[in-house]
Amino acid sequence: MNTTSAATAWVKSTYSGPDDGSNCVEWSPASVATAGAVPVRDSKNPDGPALRFGPGVWAAFVSAVRRDGFSGV
């Protein structure tokens, strides 16, 4: 069950793997303005659930990824 509208435009993360079907995460920038949340989904399962994060939490996560904050995990 996809929890976002069928009209939601999804964008593949630039940090996803280069090959189709590998480590693909998508998010919907347009939904931030309309829903006040950042929906994120696995592109290999577009009909599956989308997780929703508040903009501040999402920004903190992206910042941590950019500075390699999860290398020890």
Backbone as a ProteinNet text record, in pm:
[ID]
protein_1_A
[PRIMARY]
MNTTSAATAWVKSTYSGPDDGSNCVEWSPASVATAGAVPVRDSKNPDGPALRFGPGVWAAFVSAVRRDGFSGV
[TERTIARY]
84	0	88.1	73.3	148.5	69	132.4	60.9	63.5	113.2	116.2	29.8	-5.2	-90	-24.4	-107.7	-56.1	13.2	-20.9	37.8	172.5	215.4	341.5	458.2	541.4	660.6	775.1	830.5	938.8	1072.2	1174.9	1309.8	1403.9	1487.7	1584.3	1697.7	1736.5	1846.7	1976.3	2055.5	2185.5	2283	2249	2334.3	2299	2197	2158.5	2262.8	2263.2	2358.7	2342	2448.5	2444.5	2363.5	2347.7	2277	2128.4	2045.5	1902.5	1879.3	1796.5	1758.3	1854.1	1956.8	2049.9	2042.9	2006.5	2006.7	1937.5	1820.7	1751	1652.5	1672.2	1581.4	1527	1396.2	1333.5	1264.3	1254	1181.6	1101.2	1006.4	919.1	932.4	1017.2	1035.4	906.1	819.5	694.8	603.3	611	523.7	561.3	682.1	723.3	635.8	614.2	533.3	385.4	336	192.7	154.8	241.5	207.3	285.3	389.3	469.2	555.1	575.7	657.6	733.6	842	923.4	895.3	822.9	799.4	919.5	955.6	1071.1	1025.1	1068.6	1029.3	1143.5	1129.3	1221	1174.4	1257.5	1215	1191.1	1245.3	1221.2	1081.2	1015.1	881	792.8	764.9	691.5	548.6	490.8	356.5	358.1	477.5	490.3	474	492.7	472.7	580.2	543.2	638.4	652.1	774.3	797.8	791.9	739.9	730.9	811.4	892	976.2	948.9	958.1	948.2	1068.2	1052.5	1162.7	1291	1279.8	1398.7	1473	1398.3	1458.2	1525.3	1457.4	1513.8	1642.2	1642.9	1762.4	1879.4	1852.1	1957.5	2012.3	1924.4	1967.6	2055.7	2009.6	2086.7	2222.6	2225.9	2352.3	2447.8	2395.2	2478.8	2531.9	2449.3	2494.8	2606.3	2589.4	2689.1	2824.6	2822.1	2951.7	2998	2935.4	2971	2950.6	2843.1	2813.5	2770.9	2753.5	2709.9	2815.9	2939	3043.6	3072.9	3049.7	3077.8	2959.8	2849.5	2727.2	2725.5
-117.6	0	123.3	206.5	330.8	437.9	506.9	604.2	743.8	758.4	888.8	887	1003.5	1017.8	960.3	911.3	858.4	967	1093.9	1204.7	1249.8	1189.1	1226.5	1200.3	1302	1286.1	1238	1122.3	1063.3	1091.5	1114	1142.3	1040.5	978.3	881.1	955.7	907.4	967.5	958.9	1064.7	1063.6	971.1	928.4	835.9	690.2	666.1	529	467.8	336	265.7	301.2	287	325	229	105.7	7.1	6.7	-23.8	-36.3	-145.5	-114.5	-214.4	-231.9	-146.9	-164.5	-46.1	-72.5	28.2	158	147	265.8	320.7	445.2	516.9	634.6	656	769.2	856.6	984.5	1075.8	1170.9	1239.5	1328.3	1471.4	1551.5	1689.9	1772	1745.9	1821.9	1799.8	1683.6	1652.1	1728.4	1778.7	1853.5	1978	2049.6	2170.8	2140.5	2034.5	2005.7	1928	1839	1753.6	1787.5	1870.5	1904.7	1791.3	1690.4	1575.3	1528	1456.2	1403.1	1254.1	1213.3	1070.5	1005	887.6	813	669.8	611.1	473.9	398.8	268.9	180.6	174.9	218.8	223.7	85.1	-17.5	-153.7	-201.7	-128.4	-163.7	-37.8	18.2	144.8	138.7	19.9	7.8	-21.3	-32.6	-57.5	71.5	63.3	180.7	286.5	408.4	519.3	565.1	579.5	633.8	785.4	850.6	996.8	1052.6	1153.2	1217.5	1367.1	1427.7	1573.7	1634.9	1754.8	1817.9	1834.5	1868.6	1885.2	1755	1649.4	1517.3	1469.5	1490.2	1449.5	1527.4	1657.6	1740	1692.1	1654.9	1603.6	1471.2	1384.3	1255.8	1276.8	1360.5	1387.3	1447.6	1537.5	1598.1	1492.1	1399	1291.3	1201.7	1171	1087.8	1159	1286.3	1364.3	1369.1	1371.6	1376	1237.3	1132.9	993.6	959	1012.3	991.4	851	763	626.7	522	565.2	471.8	363.4	391.6	293	203.7	223.1	147.9	19.7
0	0	0	-99.5	-106.8	-34.5	59	140.6	80.7	-41.8	-106	-230.1	-276.6	-393.8	-518.1	-610.2	-736.4	-817	-790.6	-864.5	-806.7	-697.7	-634.2	-728.3	-746.5	-830.7	-742.1	-776.8	-699.3	-766.7	-685.4	-733.1	-670.4	-753.2	-701.5	-631.5	-516.6	-442.1	-520.7	-514.5	-581.8	-510.1	-388.6	-314.2	-339.8	-422.1	-455.3	-547.1	-553.8	-638.3	-785.2	-865.2	-1006.7	-1095.1	-1054	-1134.3	-1100.3	-1200.2	-1173.5	-1069.8	-971.7	-873.3	-757.3	-746.6	-634.7	-539.4	-415	-309.4	-350.3	-408.2	-458.6	-356.6	-322.6	-234.7	-314	-305.3	-371.6	-268.1	-299	-212.4	-299.5	-239.3	-315.1	-264.5	-330.2	-285.5	-290.6	-387.7	-399.5	-279.8	-219.1	-105.3	21	28.1	146.7	162	51.6	56.2	79.1	17.3	26.7	152	198	312	438.5	426.1	542.4	593.5	509.2	545.9	423	445.9	337.1	324.1	218	197.9	130	178.3	126.5	101.7	-10.2	-40.4	-108.3	-111.7	-182.7	-327.4	-421.5	-561.6	-620.8	-558.2	-607.5	-569.3	-481	-435.6	-436.1	-555	-561.6	-509	-501.5	-446.1	-296.3	-240.6	-97.7	-18.7	110.9	196.1	175.4	202.2	203.1	348.2	393	527	517.1	618.4	618.7	735.7	703.5	803.9	804	920.3	928.1	857.1	800.3	726.1	808.1	936.1	1019.7	1042.8	1067.6	1088.2	959.5	845.9	716.5	687.3	712.8	689.3	775.2	900.3	988.4	936.5	887.6	831.9	708.7	615.6	493.3	527.9	624.6	668	722.4	801.5	856.3	746.1	647.5	534.1	458.9	434.8	358.4	429.5	560.9	633	676.9	618.8	645.8	793.1	849.6	990.9	1027.9	930	959.1	922.5	903.4	860.1	964.4	1090.4	1194.2	1226.2	1157.1	1186.9	1108.5
[MASK]
+++++++++++++++++++++++++++++++++++++++++++++++++++++++++++++++++++++++++

